[in-house]
Amino acid sequence: VGAGAVVAPDAGRLAEQRGALTARLAQLEQERAALLQQLDEPVTEAPASLALTGVDAMVRTDWTREEIQAIYDKPLMELVFAAAAVHRVHFHPLEVQQSTLLSIKTGGCSENCGYCSQSQHHKTFVKPTPTMKLDDVLEAATRAKEAGSTRFCMGSAWREVGNKHAFKKVLEMVRQINGMGMEVCTTLGMLTPEQARQLKEAGLTAYNHNLDTSREYYPKVVSTRTYDDRLNTVKNVREAGINVCCGGIVGLGEEEDDRVGLLHTLATLEEHPESVPINALVPVAGTPLGDRLIARGQAPTWDQMVRMIATARIVMPASMVRLSAGRLEFPVAAQALMFMAGANSIFTGDRLLTTPNPEFNEDQDMFALLGLKGKAPHTPPLASPYRQGNFKIERTVTGKQQMQ
């Protein structure tokens, strides 16, 4: 090789040196990370995942009372967060069903429910009235639809349907309101399987029959109907193919254990109710429970309602949870927390049977402030924007349902 000539590098040797350097750099990086960990200094590399754990949105019917108690007893903010996360698996968090409830037959009920202003056993401001005429009911349904309601509910102060001639009127009301494109719900007391079948044929969407409270506390509320009577009506409704609307009342003088007991009964039914109304009792003078609670200055608080709604959402994750009677007692900020905790249905209109309720325009203003939107009738809930991919729910032999 002459003077000044350039010697070509050995390609094999260079590759070997490069590999050694790469290995050494990797070793040094490992040592650096180990030193940082020893010094308790933060590692700057991005984490592999930011997914949250511990949120279980499975639909199950094998809850134990202890499990539900543990959920109910969570710190309130943690409970609301967990419920909000579960809610977003099954529902669009801004979609809220708007329903209107009309008393088509007020007062004169033979039941002795200790909280009810319509019982003939109590002396209250309510005076018995006959069943409303069909045209008047249809007019009320039309007003409700124009105001944004998509479900129209009719309540009659009956212990049971029995052989009442007025039942035929109710069937016609159901047919015609269903024909208006609205969902239809009734609450008429106890039903036989045949009466449930007739309501189904008339086009009834849902039937409301609340359990009110736990089995243990129930005898302190009413003695003219048993807990099993109520459960039997729920069974008849379910077997007729009608959606079940079944919940309870907060503020009857019950203990927190009774609220857990109510939720345990609902969450361990063979199928969860499609909708679960959570009512806040508005004490009525002249009723035994009302007089007692008024004398003590007791009334349900916003945090009790939030806790009840959030727990209901977690243990019955695919059910509509309805913020029902007593909503007028809570400011919009408290109601907003209830929606965050999983409530996705309300009653609109200025009265629920005999209990005051916010005006239609007040609810419209609240919806606008919170960014809520009404649910369309006869349609499934909107899909959650937080859910990635599709899943289906399948029942398993263990009482749990798997999401895929």
Short mmCIF file of C-alpha atoms in Angstrom, two decimals:
data_model
loop_
_atom_site.label_atom_id
_atom_site.label_comp_id
_atom_site.label_asym_id
_atom_site.label_seq_id
_atom_site.Cartn_x
_atom_site.Cartn_y
_atom_site.Cartn_z
CA VAL A 1 0.00 0.00 0.00
CA GLY A 2 1.45 3.29 -1.04
CA ALA A 3 2.03 6.27 1.18
CA GLY A 4 -1.12 8.32 1.81
CA ALA A 5 -3.49 5.54 0.81
CA VAL A 6 -6.73 5.11 2.83
CA VAL A 7 -7.10 1.75 4.54
CA ALA A 8 -10.67 0.37 4.39
CA PRO A 9 -12.02 -0.53 7.84
CA ASP A 10 -12.74 -4.14 8.64
CA ALA A 11 -16.57 -4.35 8.45
CA GLY A 12 -16.71 -7.40 10.67
CA ARG A 13 -14.64 -5.79 13.38
CA LEU A 14 -16.75 -2.61 13.31
CA ALA A 15 -19.95 -4.63 13.70
CA GLU A 16 -18.47 -6.45 16.66
CA GLN A 17 -17.46 -3.19 18.32
CA ARG A 18 -20.89 -1.67 17.69
CA GLY A 19 -22.59 -4.65 19.29
CA ALA A 20 -20.35 -4.44 22.32
CA LEU A 21 -21.09 -0.74 22.72
CA THR A 22 -24.83 -1.31 22.42
CA ALA A 23 -24.72 -4.02 25.07
CA ARG A 24 -22.66 -1.80 27.35
CA LEU A 25 -25.12 1.10 26.91
CA ALA A 26 -28.02 -1.17 27.81
CA GLN A 27 -26.14 -2.35 30.90
CA LEU A 28 -25.40 1.23 31.92
CA GLU A 29 -29.07 2.18 31.48
CA GLN A 30 -30.10 -0.69 33.74
CA GLU A 31 -27.58 0.38 36.34
CA ARG A 32 -28.82 3.97 36.09
CA ALA A 33 -32.44 2.90 36.64
CA ALA A 34 -31.40 0.80 39.63
CA LEU A 35 -29.52 3.72 41.16
CA LEU A 36 -32.47 6.04 40.67
CA GLN A 37 -34.72 3.55 42.39
CA GLN A 38 -32.29 3.24 45.29
CA LEU A 39 -32.19 7.02 45.61
CA ASP A 40 -36.02 7.08 45.54
CA GLU A 41 -35.94 9.42 42.59
CA PRO A 42 -38.79 9.27 40.07
CA VAL A 43 -38.14 7.30 36.90
CA THR A 44 -38.99 9.49 33.95
CA GLU A 45 -40.01 6.74 31.52
CA ALA A 46 -43.71 6.74 30.62
CA PRO A 47 -45.76 4.04 32.37
CA ALA A 48 -46.96 1.15 30.26
CA SER A 49 -50.62 1.83 31.12
CA LEU A 50 -52.80 4.41 32.87
CA ALA A 51 -55.78 2.08 33.21
CA LEU A 52 -57.62 2.09 36.52
CA THR A 53 -58.18 -1.16 38.37
CA GLY A 54 -60.75 -2.25 40.90
CA VAL A 55 -63.86 -1.18 38.96
CA ASP A 56 -66.19 -4.16 38.48
CA ALA A 57 -69.26 -3.54 36.32
CA MET A 58 -70.37 -7.17 36.06
CA VAL A 59 -74.10 -7.83 36.43
CA ARG A 60 -74.60 -10.37 39.19
CA THR A 61 -77.47 -11.71 41.24
CA ASP A 62 -75.43 -13.54 43.88
CA TRP A 63 -74.48 -10.58 46.05
CA THR A 64 -74.10 -11.21 49.76
CA ARG A 65 -75.45 -8.71 52.23
CA GLU A 66 -71.94 -8.24 53.58
CA GLU A 67 -70.62 -7.32 50.13
CA ILE A 68 -73.32 -4.70 49.67
CA GLN A 69 -72.73 -3.35 53.18
CA ALA A 70 -69.02 -2.93 52.39
CA ILE A 71 -69.87 -0.96 49.24
CA TYR A 72 -72.43 1.17 51.07
CA ASP A 73 -69.91 1.99 53.82
CA LYS A 74 -67.20 3.31 51.50
CA PRO A 75 -66.09 6.92 52.01
CA LEU A 76 -68.65 8.97 50.09
CA MET A 77 -66.26 10.35 47.45
CA GLU A 78 -64.79 6.91 46.79
CA LEU A 79 -68.29 5.45 46.54
CA VAL A 80 -69.39 8.11 44.05
CA PHE A 81 -66.25 7.58 41.97
CA ALA A 82 -66.77 3.81 41.84
CA ALA A 83 -70.44 4.21 40.95
CA ALA A 84 -69.64 6.77 38.26
CA ALA A 85 -67.11 4.40 36.71
CA VAL A 86 -69.58 1.49 36.72
CA HIS A 87 -72.27 3.77 35.29
CA ARG A 88 -70.05 4.68 32.35
CA VAL A 89 -69.58 1.04 31.39
CA HIS A 90 -73.30 0.49 30.77
CA PHE A 91 -74.72 3.95 30.02
CA HIS A 92 -74.01 7.30 28.43
CA PRO A 93 -73.52 9.49 31.52
CA LEU A 94 -75.40 12.48 30.06
CA GLU A 95 -78.54 10.60 28.99
CA VAL A 96 -81.39 10.82 31.51
CA GLN A 97 -84.85 9.39 31.04
CA GLN A 98 -87.67 11.84 31.74
CA SER A 99 -90.93 10.36 33.03
CA THR A 100 -94.18 11.96 34.16
CA LEU A 101 -96.34 10.47 36.91
CA LEU A 102 -100.07 11.19 37.10
CA SER A 103 -102.45 10.10 39.86
CA ILE A 104 -105.48 8.83 37.94
CA LYS A 105 -107.28 7.74 41.14
CA THR A 106 -106.37 9.61 44.30
CA GLY A 107 -107.08 8.70 47.94
CA GLY A 108 -109.30 6.14 49.61
CA CYS A 109 -106.73 3.33 49.57
CA SER A 110 -107.48 0.48 51.99
CA GLU A 111 -103.78 -0.09 52.76
CA ASN A 112 -102.36 1.39 55.97
CA CYS A 113 -98.88 2.36 54.73
CA GLY A 114 -97.61 4.59 57.52
CA TYR A 115 -96.15 7.22 55.19
CA CYS A 116 -98.93 7.51 52.63
CA SER A 117 -101.28 10.48 52.42
CA GLN A 118 -103.73 8.45 50.29
CA SER A 119 -104.56 5.81 52.91
CA GLN A 120 -108.14 5.85 54.20
CA HIS A 121 -106.68 5.00 57.62
CA HIS A 122 -105.09 8.47 57.96
CA LYS A 123 -106.52 11.98 58.12
CA THR A 124 -104.50 14.07 55.65
CA PHE A 125 -105.10 16.84 53.15
CA VAL A 126 -105.93 14.28 50.44
CA LYS A 127 -109.58 13.81 49.55
CA PRO A 128 -110.65 10.69 47.59
CA THR A 129 -111.46 11.21 43.94
CA PRO A 130 -112.89 8.86 41.27
CA THR A 131 -110.81 7.51 38.40
CA MET A 132 -110.03 10.24 35.88
CA LYS A 133 -111.75 10.28 32.52
CA LEU A 134 -109.85 8.98 29.51
CA ASP A 135 -109.78 12.33 27.69
CA ASP A 136 -108.32 14.10 30.73
CA VAL A 137 -105.58 11.51 31.07
CA LEU A 138 -104.72 11.72 27.37
CA GLU A 139 -104.56 15.51 27.63
CA ALA A 140 -102.11 15.22 30.52
CA ALA A 141 -100.01 12.71 28.55
CA THR A 142 -99.92 15.07 25.57
CA ARG A 143 -98.69 17.94 27.77
CA ALA A 144 -96.03 15.69 29.26
CA LYS A 145 -94.82 14.61 25.83
CA GLU A 146 -94.64 18.22 24.63
CA ALA A 147 -92.57 19.06 27.73
CA GLY A 148 -90.02 16.35 26.92
CA SER A 149 -91.24 13.30 28.83
CA THR A 150 -90.90 10.01 27.00
CA ARG A 151 -92.53 7.76 29.62
CA PHE A 152 -95.97 8.37 31.11
CA CYS A 153 -96.75 6.69 34.43
CA MET A 154 -100.23 6.36 35.94
CA GLY A 155 -100.86 5.64 39.60
CA SER A 156 -104.08 4.51 41.21
CA ALA A 157 -104.62 4.38 44.98
CA TRP A 158 -105.69 0.75 45.03
CA ARG A 159 -104.57 -2.09 47.27
CA GLU A 160 -105.05 -4.39 44.30
CA VAL A 161 -106.74 -4.38 40.92
CA GLY A 162 -109.20 -7.08 41.98
CA ASN A 163 -112.45 -7.01 39.99
CA LYS A 164 -112.55 -3.25 39.59
CA HIS A 165 -114.46 -2.07 36.53
CA ALA A 166 -112.03 0.85 36.27
CA PHE A 167 -109.30 -1.60 35.21
CA LYS A 168 -110.87 -1.68 31.74
CA LYS A 169 -110.46 2.10 31.61
CA VAL A 170 -106.82 1.75 32.57
CA LEU A 171 -106.23 -0.76 29.78
CA GLU A 172 -107.66 1.70 27.26
CA MET A 173 -105.48 4.49 28.67
CA VAL A 174 -102.44 2.26 28.21
CA ARG A 175 -103.39 1.46 24.60
CA GLN A 176 -103.91 5.06 23.59
CA ILE A 177 -100.84 6.50 25.34
CA ASN A 178 -98.71 3.75 23.83
CA GLY A 179 -100.16 4.77 20.49
CA MET A 180 -98.84 8.29 21.06
CA GLY A 181 -95.30 6.90 20.90
CA MET A 182 -94.69 7.13 24.64
CA GLU A 183 -93.59 4.38 26.98
CA VAL A 184 -96.33 3.59 29.51
CA CYS A 185 -95.98 2.58 33.16
CA THR A 186 -98.67 1.93 35.77
CA THR A 187 -98.75 1.34 39.52
CA LEU A 188 -102.09 -0.16 40.54
CA GLY A 189 -101.28 -2.30 43.56
CA MET A 190 -101.24 -6.08 43.52
CA LEU A 191 -101.77 -7.89 40.22
CA THR A 192 -102.76 -11.42 39.26
CA PRO A 193 -100.94 -13.16 36.40
CA GLU A 194 -104.01 -12.67 34.16
CA GLN A 195 -104.18 -8.93 34.88
CA ALA A 196 -100.47 -8.61 34.13
CA ARG A 197 -101.04 -10.43 30.83
CA GLN A 198 -103.83 -8.00 29.89
CA LEU A 199 -101.63 -5.01 30.64
CA LYS A 200 -98.89 -6.50 28.47
CA GLU A 201 -101.31 -7.01 25.59
CA ALA A 202 -102.49 -3.40 25.95
CA GLY A 203 -98.91 -2.22 25.39
CA LEU A 204 -97.67 -1.56 28.92
CA THR A 205 -93.92 -0.93 29.06
CA ALA A 206 -93.30 -1.19 32.80
CA TYR A 207 -95.09 -1.82 36.08
CA ASN A 208 -94.07 -0.14 39.32
CA HIS A 209 -94.39 -2.02 42.60
CA ASN A 210 -91.93 -0.88 45.26
CA LEU A 211 -90.71 -2.95 48.20
CA ASP A 212 -90.33 0.29 50.21
CA THR A 213 -87.72 -0.99 52.70
CA SER A 214 -86.05 -4.11 54.07
CA ARG A 215 -88.01 -7.23 54.94
CA GLU A 216 -87.08 -6.70 58.61
CA TYR A 217 -88.33 -3.11 58.85
CA TYR A 218 -91.36 -3.57 56.60
CA PRO A 219 -93.84 -4.57 59.39
CA LYS A 220 -93.21 -1.18 61.01
CA VAL A 221 -94.38 0.53 57.82
CA VAL A 222 -97.47 -1.43 56.73
CA SER A 223 -99.47 -4.39 58.05
CA THR A 224 -102.22 -4.79 55.43
CA ARG A 225 -99.90 -6.36 52.85
CA THR A 226 -96.92 -8.65 53.34
CA TYR A 227 -93.46 -8.38 51.86
CA ASP A 228 -94.08 -11.59 49.96
CA ASP A 229 -97.30 -10.13 48.52
CA ARG A 230 -95.15 -7.43 46.95
CA LEU A 231 -92.58 -9.89 45.67
CA ASN A 232 -95.34 -12.06 44.19
CA THR A 233 -96.68 -9.12 42.18
CA VAL A 234 -93.17 -8.42 40.92
CA LYS A 235 -92.98 -12.07 39.86
CA ASN A 236 -96.32 -11.88 38.01
CA VAL A 237 -95.18 -8.75 36.17
CA ARG A 238 -91.87 -10.33 35.19
CA GLU A 239 -93.50 -13.51 33.92
CA ALA A 240 -95.91 -11.48 31.77
CA GLY A 241 -92.95 -9.95 29.96
CA ILE A 242 -93.41 -6.46 31.41
CA ASN A 243 -90.40 -4.46 32.61
CA VAL A 244 -90.18 -4.34 36.39
CA CYS A 245 -89.88 -0.99 38.17
CA CYS A 246 -89.12 -1.69 41.83
CA GLY A 247 -87.27 0.31 44.47
CA GLY A 248 -87.85 1.89 47.84
CA ILE A 249 -87.96 4.90 50.10
CA VAL A 250 -85.27 6.61 52.15
CA GLY A 251 -86.40 8.31 55.36
CA LEU A 252 -89.06 6.00 56.82
CA GLY A 253 -87.22 5.97 60.13
CA GLU A 254 -85.22 2.95 59.05
CA GLU A 255 -81.58 2.26 59.87
CA GLU A 256 -78.79 2.13 57.31
CA ASP A 257 -78.82 -1.65 57.65
CA ASP A 258 -82.40 -1.61 56.34
CA ARG A 259 -81.33 0.32 53.26
CA VAL A 260 -78.66 -2.28 52.62
CA GLY A 261 -81.28 -4.99 53.16
CA LEU A 262 -83.59 -3.44 50.56
CA LEU A 263 -80.78 -3.25 48.00
CA HIS A 264 -79.77 -6.83 48.78
CA THR A 265 -83.30 -8.08 48.08
CA LEU A 266 -83.47 -6.18 44.78
CA ALA A 267 -79.95 -7.16 43.68
CA THR A 268 -80.56 -10.86 44.33
CA LEU A 269 -83.83 -11.19 42.44
CA GLU A 270 -83.61 -13.70 39.60
CA GLU A 271 -83.39 -10.68 37.29
CA HIS A 272 -82.69 -7.14 38.38
CA PRO A 273 -85.52 -4.63 37.95
CA GLU A 274 -85.17 -2.69 34.70
CA SER A 275 -85.61 0.46 36.75
CA VAL A 276 -84.98 1.12 40.44
CA PRO A 277 -86.68 4.23 41.88
CA ILE A 278 -85.02 5.73 44.95
CA ASN A 279 -87.50 7.99 46.75
CA ALA A 280 -86.81 10.50 49.51
CA LEU A 281 -89.77 10.56 51.86
CA VAL A 282 -91.54 13.90 52.16
CA PRO A 283 -93.26 13.56 55.57
CA VAL A 284 -97.00 14.27 55.41
CA ALA A 285 -98.88 15.54 58.45
CA GLY A 286 -101.64 13.16 59.47
CA THR A 287 -99.73 9.99 58.64
CA PRO A 288 -98.17 8.03 61.53
CA LEU A 289 -94.66 8.07 60.12
CA GLY A 290 -95.01 11.63 58.87
CA ASP A 291 -96.14 12.99 62.24
CA ARG A 292 -93.32 11.18 64.04
CA LEU A 293 -90.63 12.41 61.64
CA ILE A 294 -91.98 15.97 61.60
CA ALA A 295 -91.95 16.04 65.41
CA ARG A 296 -88.32 14.89 65.39
CA GLY A 297 -87.34 17.26 62.59
CA GLN A 298 -86.10 14.31 60.54
CA ALA A 299 -85.93 14.19 56.77
CA PRO A 300 -83.68 12.41 54.26
CA THR A 301 -80.43 14.25 53.57
CA TRP A 302 -78.71 14.70 50.21
CA ASP A 303 -75.78 12.51 51.21
CA GLN A 304 -78.09 9.65 52.21
CA MET A 305 -79.67 9.80 48.76
CA VAL A 306 -76.29 9.94 47.03
CA ARG A 307 -75.07 6.94 49.01
CA MET A 308 -78.23 4.95 48.22
CA ILE A 309 -78.14 5.78 44.51
CA ALA A 310 -74.43 5.03 44.18
CA THR A 311 -74.75 1.65 45.90
CA ALA A 312 -77.78 0.76 43.77
CA ARG A 313 -75.79 1.65 40.66
CA ILE A 314 -72.88 -0.63 41.61
CA VAL A 315 -74.95 -3.68 42.61
CA MET A 316 -77.46 -3.31 39.74
CA PRO A 317 -75.18 -1.80 37.09
CA ALA A 318 -77.41 -2.30 34.04
CA SER A 319 -80.65 -1.01 35.62
CA MET A 320 -82.05 2.48 35.25
CA VAL A 321 -81.76 4.17 38.66
CA ARG A 322 -84.51 6.74 39.08
CA LEU A 323 -84.19 9.81 41.27
CA SER A 324 -87.85 9.92 42.28
CA ALA A 325 -90.05 11.56 44.90
CA GLY A 326 -88.53 14.18 47.18
CA ARG A 327 -86.20 15.60 44.52
CA LEU A 328 -87.63 19.09 45.12
CA GLU A 329 -86.01 19.02 48.57
CA PHE A 330 -82.48 18.98 47.14
CA PRO A 331 -80.62 21.81 45.35
CA VAL A 332 -79.37 21.34 41.79
CA ALA A 333 -75.80 20.84 43.05
CA ALA A 334 -76.89 17.86 45.14
CA GLN A 335 -78.93 16.45 42.26
CA ALA A 336 -75.87 16.79 40.03
CA LEU A 337 -73.92 14.57 42.43
CA MET A 338 -76.78 12.05 42.29
CA PHE A 339 -76.54 11.98 38.49
CA MET A 340 -72.77 11.57 38.78
CA ALA A 341 -73.38 8.63 41.15
CA GLY A 342 -75.50 6.84 38.57
CA ALA A 343 -79.05 8.22 38.59
CA ASN A 344 -80.23 8.29 34.98
CA SER A 345 -83.97 8.73 35.25
CA ILE A 346 -86.21 11.33 36.88
CA PHE A 347 -89.85 12.22 37.20
CA THR A 348 -90.75 15.58 35.68
CA GLY A 349 -93.84 17.70 36.23
CA ASP A 350 -94.99 19.68 39.24
CA ARG A 351 -96.50 16.77 41.20
CA LEU A 352 -95.83 13.08 41.87
CA LEU A 353 -99.17 11.60 42.93
CA THR A 354 -99.61 13.93 45.93
CA THR A 355 -95.99 15.07 46.41
CA PRO A 356 -94.64 18.37 45.00
CA ASN A 357 -91.98 18.11 42.27
CA PRO A 358 -89.91 20.65 40.29
CA GLU A 359 -91.67 22.41 37.41
CA PHE A 360 -90.94 21.32 33.83
CA ASN A 361 -89.05 24.53 33.05
CA GLU A 362 -86.88 24.16 36.16
CA ASP A 363 -85.80 20.72 34.98
CA GLN A 364 -85.10 22.06 31.49
CA ASP A 365 -82.83 24.69 33.01
CA MET A 366 -81.06 22.02 35.10
CA PHE A 367 -80.57 19.80 32.04
CA ALA A 368 -79.05 22.73 30.15
CA LEU A 369 -76.73 23.62 33.05
CA LEU A 370 -75.48 20.05 33.51
CA GLY A 371 -75.38 19.16 29.82
CA LEU A 372 -77.94 16.38 30.23
CA LYS A 373 -80.13 15.12 27.41
CA GLY A 374 -83.37 13.16 27.46
CA LYS A 375 -83.68 9.51 26.50
CA ALA A 376 -85.81 8.66 23.45
CA PRO A 377 -88.81 6.35 24.03
CA HIS A 378 -88.80 2.66 23.07
CA THR A 379 -85.06 2.69 22.41
CA PRO A 380 -82.13 1.15 24.26
CA PRO A 381 -79.86 3.51 26.22
CA LEU A 382 -77.14 5.31 24.29
CA ALA A 383 -73.79 3.57 24.22
CA SER A 384 -71.17 4.87 26.60
CA PRO A 385 -68.50 7.06 25.00
CA TYR A 386 -66.00 5.67 27.52
CA ARG A 387 -66.33 2.04 26.53
CA GLN A 388 -63.78 0.63 24.08
CA GLY A 389 -65.01 -2.10 21.79
CA ASN A 390 -68.27 -3.97 22.05
CA PHE A 391 -69.42 -6.41 24.69
CA LYS A 392 -72.43 -8.54 25.32
CA ILE A 393 -73.87 -9.76 28.60
CA GLU A 394 -74.38 -13.45 29.12
CA ARG A 395 -75.79 -15.16 32.21
CA THR A 396 -73.59 -17.74 33.85
CA VAL A 397 -74.49 -20.54 36.22
CA THR A 398 -72.83 -18.75 39.12
CA GLY A 399 -75.26 -15.86 39.02
CA LYS A 400 -72.68 -13.57 37.46
CA GLN A 401 -72.89 -12.23 33.93
CA GLN A 402 -69.83 -11.95 31.75
CA MET A 403 -69.00 -9.00 29.54
CA GLN A 404 -67.25 -9.76 26.26
#
